[in-house]
CSV table of C-alpha atoms in Angstrom, one decimal:
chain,number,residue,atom,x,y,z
A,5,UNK,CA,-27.2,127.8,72.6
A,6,UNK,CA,-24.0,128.4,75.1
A,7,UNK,CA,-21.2,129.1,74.0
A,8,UNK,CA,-19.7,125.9,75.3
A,9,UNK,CA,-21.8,123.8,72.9
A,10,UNK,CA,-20.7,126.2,70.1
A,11,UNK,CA,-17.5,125.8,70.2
A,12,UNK,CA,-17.0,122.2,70.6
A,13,UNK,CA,-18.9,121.2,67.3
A,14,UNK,CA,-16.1,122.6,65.4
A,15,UNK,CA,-13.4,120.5,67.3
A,16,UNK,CA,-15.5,117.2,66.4
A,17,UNK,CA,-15.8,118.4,62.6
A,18,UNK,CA,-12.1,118.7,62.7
A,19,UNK,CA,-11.9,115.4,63.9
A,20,UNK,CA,-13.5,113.4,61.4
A,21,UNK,CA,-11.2,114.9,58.7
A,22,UNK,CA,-8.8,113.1,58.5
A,23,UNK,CA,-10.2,110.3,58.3
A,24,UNK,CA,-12.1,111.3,55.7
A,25,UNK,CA,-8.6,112.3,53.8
A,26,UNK,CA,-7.8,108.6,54.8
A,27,UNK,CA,-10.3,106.9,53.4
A,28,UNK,CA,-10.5,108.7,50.1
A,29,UNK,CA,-6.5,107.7,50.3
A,30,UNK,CA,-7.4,104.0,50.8
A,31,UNK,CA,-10.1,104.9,48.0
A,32,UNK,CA,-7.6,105.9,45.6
A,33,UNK,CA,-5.3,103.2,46.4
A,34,UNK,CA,-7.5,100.8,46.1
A,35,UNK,CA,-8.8,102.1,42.5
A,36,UNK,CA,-5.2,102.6,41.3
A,37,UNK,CA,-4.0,98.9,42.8
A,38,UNK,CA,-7.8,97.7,40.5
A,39,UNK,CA,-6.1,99.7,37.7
A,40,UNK,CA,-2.8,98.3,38.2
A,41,UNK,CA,-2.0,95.3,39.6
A,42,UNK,CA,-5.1,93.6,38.4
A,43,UNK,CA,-5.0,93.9,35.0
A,44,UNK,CA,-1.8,93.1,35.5
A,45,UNK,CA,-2.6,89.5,37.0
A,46,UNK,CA,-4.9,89.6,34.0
A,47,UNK,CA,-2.0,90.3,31.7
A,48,UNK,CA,0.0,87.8,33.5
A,49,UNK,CA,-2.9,85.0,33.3
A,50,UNK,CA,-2.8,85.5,29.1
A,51,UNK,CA,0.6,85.0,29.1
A,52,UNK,CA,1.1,81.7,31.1
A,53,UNK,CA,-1.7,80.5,28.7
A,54,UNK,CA,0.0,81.6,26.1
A,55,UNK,CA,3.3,79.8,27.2
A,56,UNK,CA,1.2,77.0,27.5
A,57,UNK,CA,-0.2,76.9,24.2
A,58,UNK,CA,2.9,77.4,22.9
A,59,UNK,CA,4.5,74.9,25.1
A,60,UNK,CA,1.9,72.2,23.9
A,61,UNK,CA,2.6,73.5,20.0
A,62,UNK,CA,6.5,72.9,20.8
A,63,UNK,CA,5.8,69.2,22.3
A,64,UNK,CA,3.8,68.1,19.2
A,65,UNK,CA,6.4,69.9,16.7
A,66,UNK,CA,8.8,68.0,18.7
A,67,UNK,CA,6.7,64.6,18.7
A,68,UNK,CA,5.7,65.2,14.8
A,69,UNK,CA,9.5,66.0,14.1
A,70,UNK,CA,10.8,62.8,16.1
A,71,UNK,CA,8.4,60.9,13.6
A,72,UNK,CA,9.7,62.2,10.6
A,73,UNK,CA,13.0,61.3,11.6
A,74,UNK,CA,12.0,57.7,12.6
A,75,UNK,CA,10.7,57.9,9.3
A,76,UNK,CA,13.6,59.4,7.5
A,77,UNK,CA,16.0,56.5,9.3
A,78,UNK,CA,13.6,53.4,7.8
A,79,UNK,CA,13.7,55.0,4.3
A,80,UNK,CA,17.6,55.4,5.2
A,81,UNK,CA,18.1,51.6,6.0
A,82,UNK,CA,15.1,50.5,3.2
A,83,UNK,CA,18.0,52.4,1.3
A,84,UNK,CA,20.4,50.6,2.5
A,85,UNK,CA,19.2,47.2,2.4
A,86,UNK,CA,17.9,47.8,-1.5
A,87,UNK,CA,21.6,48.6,-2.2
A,88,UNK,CA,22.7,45.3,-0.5
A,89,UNK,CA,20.1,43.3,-2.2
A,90,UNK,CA,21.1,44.8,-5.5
A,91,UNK,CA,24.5,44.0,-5.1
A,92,UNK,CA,23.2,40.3,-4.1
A,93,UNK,CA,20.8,39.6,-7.2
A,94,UNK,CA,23.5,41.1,-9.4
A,95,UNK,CA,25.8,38.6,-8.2
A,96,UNK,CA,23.5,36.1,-8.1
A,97,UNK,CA,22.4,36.9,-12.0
A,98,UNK,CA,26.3,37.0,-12.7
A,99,UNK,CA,26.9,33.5,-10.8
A,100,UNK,CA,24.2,32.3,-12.8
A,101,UNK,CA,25.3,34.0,-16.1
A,102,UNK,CA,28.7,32.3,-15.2
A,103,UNK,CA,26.8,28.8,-14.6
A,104,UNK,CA,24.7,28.6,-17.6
A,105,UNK,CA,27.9,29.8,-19.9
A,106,UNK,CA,30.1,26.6,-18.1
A,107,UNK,CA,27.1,24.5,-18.7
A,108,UNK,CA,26.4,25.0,-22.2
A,109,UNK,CA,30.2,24.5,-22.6
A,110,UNK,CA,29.9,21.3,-20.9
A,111,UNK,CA,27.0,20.0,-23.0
A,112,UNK,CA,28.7,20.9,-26.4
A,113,UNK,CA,31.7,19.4,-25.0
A,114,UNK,CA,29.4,16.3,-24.6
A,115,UNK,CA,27.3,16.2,-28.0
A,116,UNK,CA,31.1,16.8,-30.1
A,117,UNK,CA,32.3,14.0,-28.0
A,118,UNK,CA,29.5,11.7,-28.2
A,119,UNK,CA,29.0,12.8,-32.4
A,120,UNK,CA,32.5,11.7,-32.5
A,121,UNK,CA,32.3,8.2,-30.9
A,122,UNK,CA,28.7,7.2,-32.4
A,123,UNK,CA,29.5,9.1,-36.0
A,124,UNK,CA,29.1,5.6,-37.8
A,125,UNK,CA,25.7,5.3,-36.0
A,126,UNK,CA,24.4,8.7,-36.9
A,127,UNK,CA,25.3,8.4,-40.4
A,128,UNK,CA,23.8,5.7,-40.7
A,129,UNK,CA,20.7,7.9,-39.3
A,130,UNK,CA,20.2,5.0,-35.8
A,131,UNK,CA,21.3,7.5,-33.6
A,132,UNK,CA,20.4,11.5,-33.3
A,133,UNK,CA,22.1,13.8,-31.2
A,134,UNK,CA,19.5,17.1,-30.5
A,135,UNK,CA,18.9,19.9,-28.2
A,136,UNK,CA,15.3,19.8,-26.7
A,137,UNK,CA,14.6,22.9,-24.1
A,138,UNK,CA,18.4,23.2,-23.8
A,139,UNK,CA,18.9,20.2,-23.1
A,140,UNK,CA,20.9,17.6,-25.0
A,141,UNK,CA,19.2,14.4,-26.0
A,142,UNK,CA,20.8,11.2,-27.1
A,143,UNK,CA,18.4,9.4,-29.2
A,144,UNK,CA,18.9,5.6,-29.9
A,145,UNK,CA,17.1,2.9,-31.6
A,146,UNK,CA,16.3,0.3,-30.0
A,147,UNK,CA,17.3,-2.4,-32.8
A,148,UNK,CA,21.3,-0.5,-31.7
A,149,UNK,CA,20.4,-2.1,-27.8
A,150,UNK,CA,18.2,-5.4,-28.1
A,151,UNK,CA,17.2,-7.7,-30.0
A,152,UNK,CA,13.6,-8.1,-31.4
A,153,UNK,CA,11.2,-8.4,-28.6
A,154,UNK,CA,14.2,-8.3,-25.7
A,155,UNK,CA,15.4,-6.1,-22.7
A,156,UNK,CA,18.2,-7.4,-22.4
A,157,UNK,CA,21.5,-4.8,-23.6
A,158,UNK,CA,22.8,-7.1,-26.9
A,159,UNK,CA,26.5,-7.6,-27.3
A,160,UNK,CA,26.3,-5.2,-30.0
A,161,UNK,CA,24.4,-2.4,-27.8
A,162,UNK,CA,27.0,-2.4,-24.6
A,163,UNK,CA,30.1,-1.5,-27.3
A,164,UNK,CA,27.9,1.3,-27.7
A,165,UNK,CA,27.0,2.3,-24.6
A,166,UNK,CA,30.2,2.0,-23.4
A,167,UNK,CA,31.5,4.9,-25.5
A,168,UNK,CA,28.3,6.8,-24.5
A,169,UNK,CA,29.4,5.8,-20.7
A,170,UNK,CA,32.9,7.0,-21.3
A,171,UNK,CA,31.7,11.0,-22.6
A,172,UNK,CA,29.3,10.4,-19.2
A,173,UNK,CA,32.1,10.4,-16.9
A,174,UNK,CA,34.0,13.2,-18.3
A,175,UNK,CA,30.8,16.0,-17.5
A,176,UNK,CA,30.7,17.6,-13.9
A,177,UNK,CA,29.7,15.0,-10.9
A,178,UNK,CA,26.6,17.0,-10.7
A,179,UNK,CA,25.3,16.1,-14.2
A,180,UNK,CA,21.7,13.8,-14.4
A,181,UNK,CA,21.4,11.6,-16.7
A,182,UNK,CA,17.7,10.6,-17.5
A,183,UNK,CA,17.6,7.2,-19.1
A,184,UNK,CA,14.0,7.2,-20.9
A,185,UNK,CA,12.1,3.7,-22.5
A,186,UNK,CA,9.8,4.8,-25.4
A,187,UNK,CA,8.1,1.9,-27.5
A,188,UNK,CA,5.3,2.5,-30.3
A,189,UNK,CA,1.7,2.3,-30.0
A,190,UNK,CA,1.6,-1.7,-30.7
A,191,UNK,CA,0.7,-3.6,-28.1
A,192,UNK,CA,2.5,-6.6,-26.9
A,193,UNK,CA,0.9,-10.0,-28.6
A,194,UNK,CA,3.9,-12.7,-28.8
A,195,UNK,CA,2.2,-15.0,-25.6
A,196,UNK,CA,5.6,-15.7,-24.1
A,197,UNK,CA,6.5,-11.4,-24.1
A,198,UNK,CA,2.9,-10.7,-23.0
A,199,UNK,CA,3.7,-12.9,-19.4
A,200,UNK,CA,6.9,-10.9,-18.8
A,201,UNK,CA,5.5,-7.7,-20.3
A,202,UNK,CA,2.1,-7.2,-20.2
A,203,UNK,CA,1.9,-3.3,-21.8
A,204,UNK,CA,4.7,-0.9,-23.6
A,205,UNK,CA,4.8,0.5,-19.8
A,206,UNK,CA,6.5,-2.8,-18.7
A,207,UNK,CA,8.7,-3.2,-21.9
A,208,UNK,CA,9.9,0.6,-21.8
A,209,UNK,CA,10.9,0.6,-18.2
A,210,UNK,CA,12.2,-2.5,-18.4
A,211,UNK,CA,14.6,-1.4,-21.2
A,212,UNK,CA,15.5,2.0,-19.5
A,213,UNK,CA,16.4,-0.1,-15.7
A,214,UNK,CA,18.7,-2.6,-18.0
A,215,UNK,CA,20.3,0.1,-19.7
A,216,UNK,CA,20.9,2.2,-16.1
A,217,UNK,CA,22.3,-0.5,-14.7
A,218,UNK,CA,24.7,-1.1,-17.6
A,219,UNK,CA,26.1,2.2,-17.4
A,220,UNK,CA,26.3,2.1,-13.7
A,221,UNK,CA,27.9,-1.6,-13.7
A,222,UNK,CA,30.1,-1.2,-16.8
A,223,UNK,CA,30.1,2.1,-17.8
A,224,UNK,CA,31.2,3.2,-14.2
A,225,UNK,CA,28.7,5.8,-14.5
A,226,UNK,CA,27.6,6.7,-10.6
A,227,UNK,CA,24.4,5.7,-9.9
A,228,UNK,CA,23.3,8.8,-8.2
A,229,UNK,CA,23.6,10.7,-11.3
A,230,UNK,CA,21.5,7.9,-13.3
A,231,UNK,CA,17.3,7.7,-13.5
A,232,UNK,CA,15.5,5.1,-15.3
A,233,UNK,CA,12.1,6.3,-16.7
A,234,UNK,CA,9.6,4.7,-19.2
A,235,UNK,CA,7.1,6.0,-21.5
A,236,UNK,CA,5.4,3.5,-23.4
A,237,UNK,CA,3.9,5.0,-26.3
A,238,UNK,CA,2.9,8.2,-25.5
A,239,UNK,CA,6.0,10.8,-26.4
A,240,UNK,CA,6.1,9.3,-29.9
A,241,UNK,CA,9.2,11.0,-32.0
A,242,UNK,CA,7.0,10.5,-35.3
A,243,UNK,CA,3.6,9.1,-36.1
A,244,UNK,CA,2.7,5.3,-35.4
A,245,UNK,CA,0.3,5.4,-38.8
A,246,UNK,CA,3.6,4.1,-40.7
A,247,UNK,CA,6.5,1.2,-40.5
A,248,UNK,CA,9.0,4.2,-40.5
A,249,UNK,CA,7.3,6.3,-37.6
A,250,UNK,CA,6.8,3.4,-35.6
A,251,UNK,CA,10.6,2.3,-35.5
A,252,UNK,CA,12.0,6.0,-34.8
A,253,UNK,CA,9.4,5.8,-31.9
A,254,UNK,CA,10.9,2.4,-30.5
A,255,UNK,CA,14.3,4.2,-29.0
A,256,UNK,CA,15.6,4.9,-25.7
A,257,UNK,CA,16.7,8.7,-25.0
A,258,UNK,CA,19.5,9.6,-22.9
A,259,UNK,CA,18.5,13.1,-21.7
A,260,UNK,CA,21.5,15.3,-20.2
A,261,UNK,CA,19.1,17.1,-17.7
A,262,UNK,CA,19.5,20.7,-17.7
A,263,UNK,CA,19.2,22.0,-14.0
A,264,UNK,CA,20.5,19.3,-11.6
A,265,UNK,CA,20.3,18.5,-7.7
A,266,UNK,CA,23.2,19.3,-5.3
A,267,UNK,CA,24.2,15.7,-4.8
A,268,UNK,CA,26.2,14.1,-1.8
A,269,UNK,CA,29.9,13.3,-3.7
């Protein structure tokens, strides 16, 4: 070999050196950016998930919170509303405490009246004055209003209603007034009654119409706080199996209704 071609292969090893030293540089770059930076972006990924989880957790807390305080608001006005409706019904149940007290006064007002103005009558045991379901009940016998067999009011029966009439007018302008025909269990057999009154149904309302429209006419009862109702012979007072029975059953009642309609004055 010259010396030429010795001497030259040297130089080119020299050369390639460095980069050799280069790419072992690059080399190690490379491994310590893998080393570093990626699990680093590795790192990074985790923790945006993380935030994202956590992100998601936060939304439904908040969504899960805003329910319990939609929640917590109704209770809140249920709360209220209960206290208002409490206060209401307990002035409702006073008002009506209030109105059955003035009531009662009014009907004991009425039966001392009426036992004052009919005492001869209920001595001489015609006439009963009774509380029935809280209400008071005038009872009268008919022989006090008609005559045998009659619906027409006898002379002797408008005295009487007209005192009855006069404890009427002083009660509240909202008091009823139920006017009710009772008979016994006899039928009608005189031919000239059985034309105008066929059965005890035509013969009791019959009586209680004539007796309402007495009150209203004379009595200056007002109509709308007047009703007519008959009953024939089936609310008997006593039993129809004796004389006695069947005479307390021929009566009209005057009936001071309890619980009355809001009427136009």
């Amino acid at each position: 070999m010259s010396e030429e071609a010795s001497s030259s292969t040297p130089e080119r090893g020299k050369s390639w050196l460095p980069w050799i030293i280069a790419a072992l540089a690059v080399a190690v770059a490379i491994s310590i950016v893998i080393r570093l930076v990626l699990p680093g972006n590795a790192e990074r990924e985790r923790l945006n998930q993380d935030i994202a989880r956590l992100q998601g957790e936060l939304g439904a807390t908040k969504q899960a919170a805003q329910e319990q305080q939609g929640k917590v608001d109704e209770l809140l006005r249920d709360k209220d509303s209960l206290s208002q409706e409490q206060t209401l019904t307990k002035e409702r149940l006073e008002a009506a405490l209030s109105e059955k007290a003035q009531v009662l006064a009014d009907l004991e007002k009425a039966r001392q009246d009426l036992s004052k103005a009919l005492g001869t009558q209920i001595a001489a045991g015609d006439v009963f004055i009774k509380s029935r379901s809280g209400e008071l009940v005038v009872d009268v016998a008919d022989k006090l209003l008609f005559d045998t067999g009659k619906a027409e009011v006898s002379d002797a029966g408008q005295k009487l209603l007209l005192d009855v009439a006069a404890s009427m007018r002083r009660l509240p302008p909202t008091q009823i007034f139920q006017v009710g025909g009772h008979t016994d269990s006899q039928r009608v057999v005189s031919p000239e009654l059985v034309e105008q009154f066929p059965t005890n149904w035509e013969l009791s309302t019959t009586r209680a119409t004539r007796v309402v429209r007495f009150l209203e006419d004379k009595g200056k009862v007002p109509g709308r706080q007047l009703v007519a109702a008959g009953f024939a012979q089936f609310r008997p007072a006593s039993s129809n199996r004796t004389d006695s029975g069947r005479q307390k059953n021929r009566r009209i009642e005057i009936v001071l209704v309890r619980k009355a309609p809001q009427l136009e004055q």
